[in-house]
Short mmCIF file of C-alpha atoms in Angstrom, two decimals:
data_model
loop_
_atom_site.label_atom_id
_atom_site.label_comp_id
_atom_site.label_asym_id
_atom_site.label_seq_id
_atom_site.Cartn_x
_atom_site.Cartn_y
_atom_site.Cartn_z
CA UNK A 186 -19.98 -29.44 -33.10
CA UNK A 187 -22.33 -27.71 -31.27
CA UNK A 188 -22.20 -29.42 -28.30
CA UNK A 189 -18.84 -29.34 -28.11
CA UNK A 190 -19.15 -25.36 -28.43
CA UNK A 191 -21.90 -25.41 -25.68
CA UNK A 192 -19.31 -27.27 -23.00
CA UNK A 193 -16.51 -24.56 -23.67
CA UNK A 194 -19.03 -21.97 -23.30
CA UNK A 195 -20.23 -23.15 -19.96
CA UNK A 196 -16.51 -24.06 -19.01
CA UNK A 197 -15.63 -20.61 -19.58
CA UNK A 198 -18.27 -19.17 -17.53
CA UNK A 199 -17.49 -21.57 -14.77
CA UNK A 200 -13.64 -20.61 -14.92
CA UNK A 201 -14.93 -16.58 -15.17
CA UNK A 202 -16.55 -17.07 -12.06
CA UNK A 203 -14.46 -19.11 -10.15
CA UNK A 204 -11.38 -16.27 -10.79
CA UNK A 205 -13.62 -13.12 -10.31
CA UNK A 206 -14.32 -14.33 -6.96
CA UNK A 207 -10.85 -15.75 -5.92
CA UNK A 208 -9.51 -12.40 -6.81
CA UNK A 209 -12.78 -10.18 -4.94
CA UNK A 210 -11.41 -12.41 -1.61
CA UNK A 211 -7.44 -11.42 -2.18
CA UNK A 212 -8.26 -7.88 -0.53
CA UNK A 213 -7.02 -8.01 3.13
CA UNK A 214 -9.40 -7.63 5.81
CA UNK A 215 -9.81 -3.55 7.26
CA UNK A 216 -8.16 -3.60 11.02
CA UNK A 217 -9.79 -2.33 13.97
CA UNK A 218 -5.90 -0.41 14.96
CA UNK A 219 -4.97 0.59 11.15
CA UNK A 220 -3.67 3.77 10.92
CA UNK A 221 -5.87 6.69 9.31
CA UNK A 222 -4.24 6.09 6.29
CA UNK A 223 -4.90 9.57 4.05
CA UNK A 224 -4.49 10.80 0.34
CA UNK A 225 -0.77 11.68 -0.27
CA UNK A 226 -1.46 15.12 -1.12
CA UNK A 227 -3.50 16.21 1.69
CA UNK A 228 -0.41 14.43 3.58
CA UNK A 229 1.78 16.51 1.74
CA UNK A 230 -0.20 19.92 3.47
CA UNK A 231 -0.53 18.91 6.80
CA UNK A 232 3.37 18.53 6.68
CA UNK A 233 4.06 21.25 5.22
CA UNK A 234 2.19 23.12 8.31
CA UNK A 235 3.74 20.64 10.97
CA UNK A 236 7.03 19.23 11.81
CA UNK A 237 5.29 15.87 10.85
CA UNK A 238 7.68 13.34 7.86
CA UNK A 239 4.95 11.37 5.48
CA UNK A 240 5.18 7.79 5.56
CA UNK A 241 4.48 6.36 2.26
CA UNK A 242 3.20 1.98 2.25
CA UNK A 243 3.65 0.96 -1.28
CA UNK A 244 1.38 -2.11 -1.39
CA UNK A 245 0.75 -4.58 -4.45
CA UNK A 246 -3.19 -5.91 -4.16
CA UNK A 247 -2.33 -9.60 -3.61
CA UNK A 248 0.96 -9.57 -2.15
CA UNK A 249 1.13 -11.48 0.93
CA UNK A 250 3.82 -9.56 2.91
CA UNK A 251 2.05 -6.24 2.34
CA UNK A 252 -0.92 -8.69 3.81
CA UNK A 253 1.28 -9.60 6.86
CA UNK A 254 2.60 -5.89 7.45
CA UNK A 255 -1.26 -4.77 6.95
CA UNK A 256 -2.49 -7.42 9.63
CA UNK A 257 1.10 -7.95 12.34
CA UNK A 258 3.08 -4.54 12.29
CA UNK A 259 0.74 -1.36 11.50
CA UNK A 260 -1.97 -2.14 14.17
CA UNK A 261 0.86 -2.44 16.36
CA UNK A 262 0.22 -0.53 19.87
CA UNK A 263 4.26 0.86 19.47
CA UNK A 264 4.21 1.48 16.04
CA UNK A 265 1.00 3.60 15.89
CA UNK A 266 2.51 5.68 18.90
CA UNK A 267 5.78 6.05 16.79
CA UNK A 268 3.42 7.01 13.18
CA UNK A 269 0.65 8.79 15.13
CA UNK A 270 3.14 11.25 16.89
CA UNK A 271 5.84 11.96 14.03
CA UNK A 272 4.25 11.08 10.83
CA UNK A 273 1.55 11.30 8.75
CA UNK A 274 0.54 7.70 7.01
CA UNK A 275 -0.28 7.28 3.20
CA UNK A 276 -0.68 4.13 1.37
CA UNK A 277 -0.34 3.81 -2.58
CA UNK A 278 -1.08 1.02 -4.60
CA UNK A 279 2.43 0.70 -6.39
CA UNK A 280 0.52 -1.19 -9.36
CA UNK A 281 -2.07 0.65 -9.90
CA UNK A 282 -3.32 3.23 -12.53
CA UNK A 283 -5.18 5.27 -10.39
CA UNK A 284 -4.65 8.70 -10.12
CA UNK A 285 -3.09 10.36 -7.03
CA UNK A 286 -2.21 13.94 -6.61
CA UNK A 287 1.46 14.38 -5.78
CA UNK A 288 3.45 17.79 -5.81
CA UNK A 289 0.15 19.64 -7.88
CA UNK A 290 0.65 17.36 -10.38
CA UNK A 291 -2.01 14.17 -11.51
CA UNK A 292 -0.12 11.00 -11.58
CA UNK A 293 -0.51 7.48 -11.86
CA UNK A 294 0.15 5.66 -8.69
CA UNK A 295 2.27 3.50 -10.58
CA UNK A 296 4.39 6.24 -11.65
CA UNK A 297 4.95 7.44 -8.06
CA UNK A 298 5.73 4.87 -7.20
CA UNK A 299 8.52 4.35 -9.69
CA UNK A 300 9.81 7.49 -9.53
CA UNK A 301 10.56 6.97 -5.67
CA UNK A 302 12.45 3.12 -6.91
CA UNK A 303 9.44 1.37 -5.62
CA UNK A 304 9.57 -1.82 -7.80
CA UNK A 305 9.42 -4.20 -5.43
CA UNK A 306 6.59 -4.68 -2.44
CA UNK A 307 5.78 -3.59 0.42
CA UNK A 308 8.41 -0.68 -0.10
CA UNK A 309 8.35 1.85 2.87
CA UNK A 310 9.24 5.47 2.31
CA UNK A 311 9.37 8.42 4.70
CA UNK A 312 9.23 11.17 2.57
CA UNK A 313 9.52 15.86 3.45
CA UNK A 314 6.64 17.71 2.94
CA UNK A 315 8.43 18.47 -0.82
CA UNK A 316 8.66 14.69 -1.46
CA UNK A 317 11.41 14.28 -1.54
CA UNK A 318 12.93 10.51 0.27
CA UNK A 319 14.64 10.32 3.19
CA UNK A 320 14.30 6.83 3.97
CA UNK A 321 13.68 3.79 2.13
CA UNK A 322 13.12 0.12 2.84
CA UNK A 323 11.83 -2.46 0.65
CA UNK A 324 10.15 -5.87 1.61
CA UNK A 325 8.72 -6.84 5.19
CA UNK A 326 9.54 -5.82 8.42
CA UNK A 327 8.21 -7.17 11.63
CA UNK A 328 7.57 -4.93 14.48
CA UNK A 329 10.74 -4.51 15.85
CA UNK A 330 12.36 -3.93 12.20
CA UNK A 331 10.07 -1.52 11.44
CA UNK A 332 9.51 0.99 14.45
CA UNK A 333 13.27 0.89 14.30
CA UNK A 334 12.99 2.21 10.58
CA UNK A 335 10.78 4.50 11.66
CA UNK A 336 13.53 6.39 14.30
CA UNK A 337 15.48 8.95 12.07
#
């Protein structure tokens, strides 16, 4: 019996490891042309003192389109011209618990994301300086799709 306790003790630590560092790899590489991605509510100021929109990703860790948007569409030479000039870029981890804060409040990021009808990812919003949507698209664009989004 004791052996047999011994080879599901060592399986387990095999299968612990084996998933703790499948799931460390999952996050997608940083990209020299990313946008400065910032914290929704200093967004939320600068747009309330320019005529700047806030574009919102909602991202899932592990998702592989958020992946492909992350590494095809947002280092994008036409698409940063089209975010750098007329909006201000936030990303928000639709499934996470961390806390953001969004309108003075402290919120979940999973709850802002559901109270914008984020349930499904990537989701793009554009959102006022109050928060409020004006646009929303969910799943991937490509490059084309997307600065075409991005035009009001």
């Amino acid at each position: 019996m004791k052996k047999k306790n011994i080879v599901i003790i060592a399986v387990s630590i095999f299968l612990g490891i084996f998933v703790y560092i499948s799931l460390s790899k999952v996050q997608a590489p940083v990209n020299d042309n990313s946008p400065e991605w910032v914290p929704i509510h200093e967004a939320q100021e600068v747009a309330a003192a320019t005529d700047k929109l806030i574009f919102v990703d909602v991202y899932e860790i592990g998702c592989k389109y958020c992946r492909a948007m992350d590494r095809e569409v947002f280092p994008d030479s036409t698409v940063r011209q089209v975010l750098d000039a007329s909006y201000i870029p936030v990303r928000i981890d639709g499934n996470s618990t961390e806390t953001i804060r969004f309108n003075g409040e402290e919120i979940p990021s999973i709850d802002f994301a559901q109270s914008k009808g984020a349930y499904v990812f990537p989701t793009s919003l554009i959102l006022d300086a109050e928060g409020n949507v004006i646009k929303k698209k969910t799943g991937y664009m490509g490059v084309d799709e997307f600065r075409q989004f991005l035009y009001q």
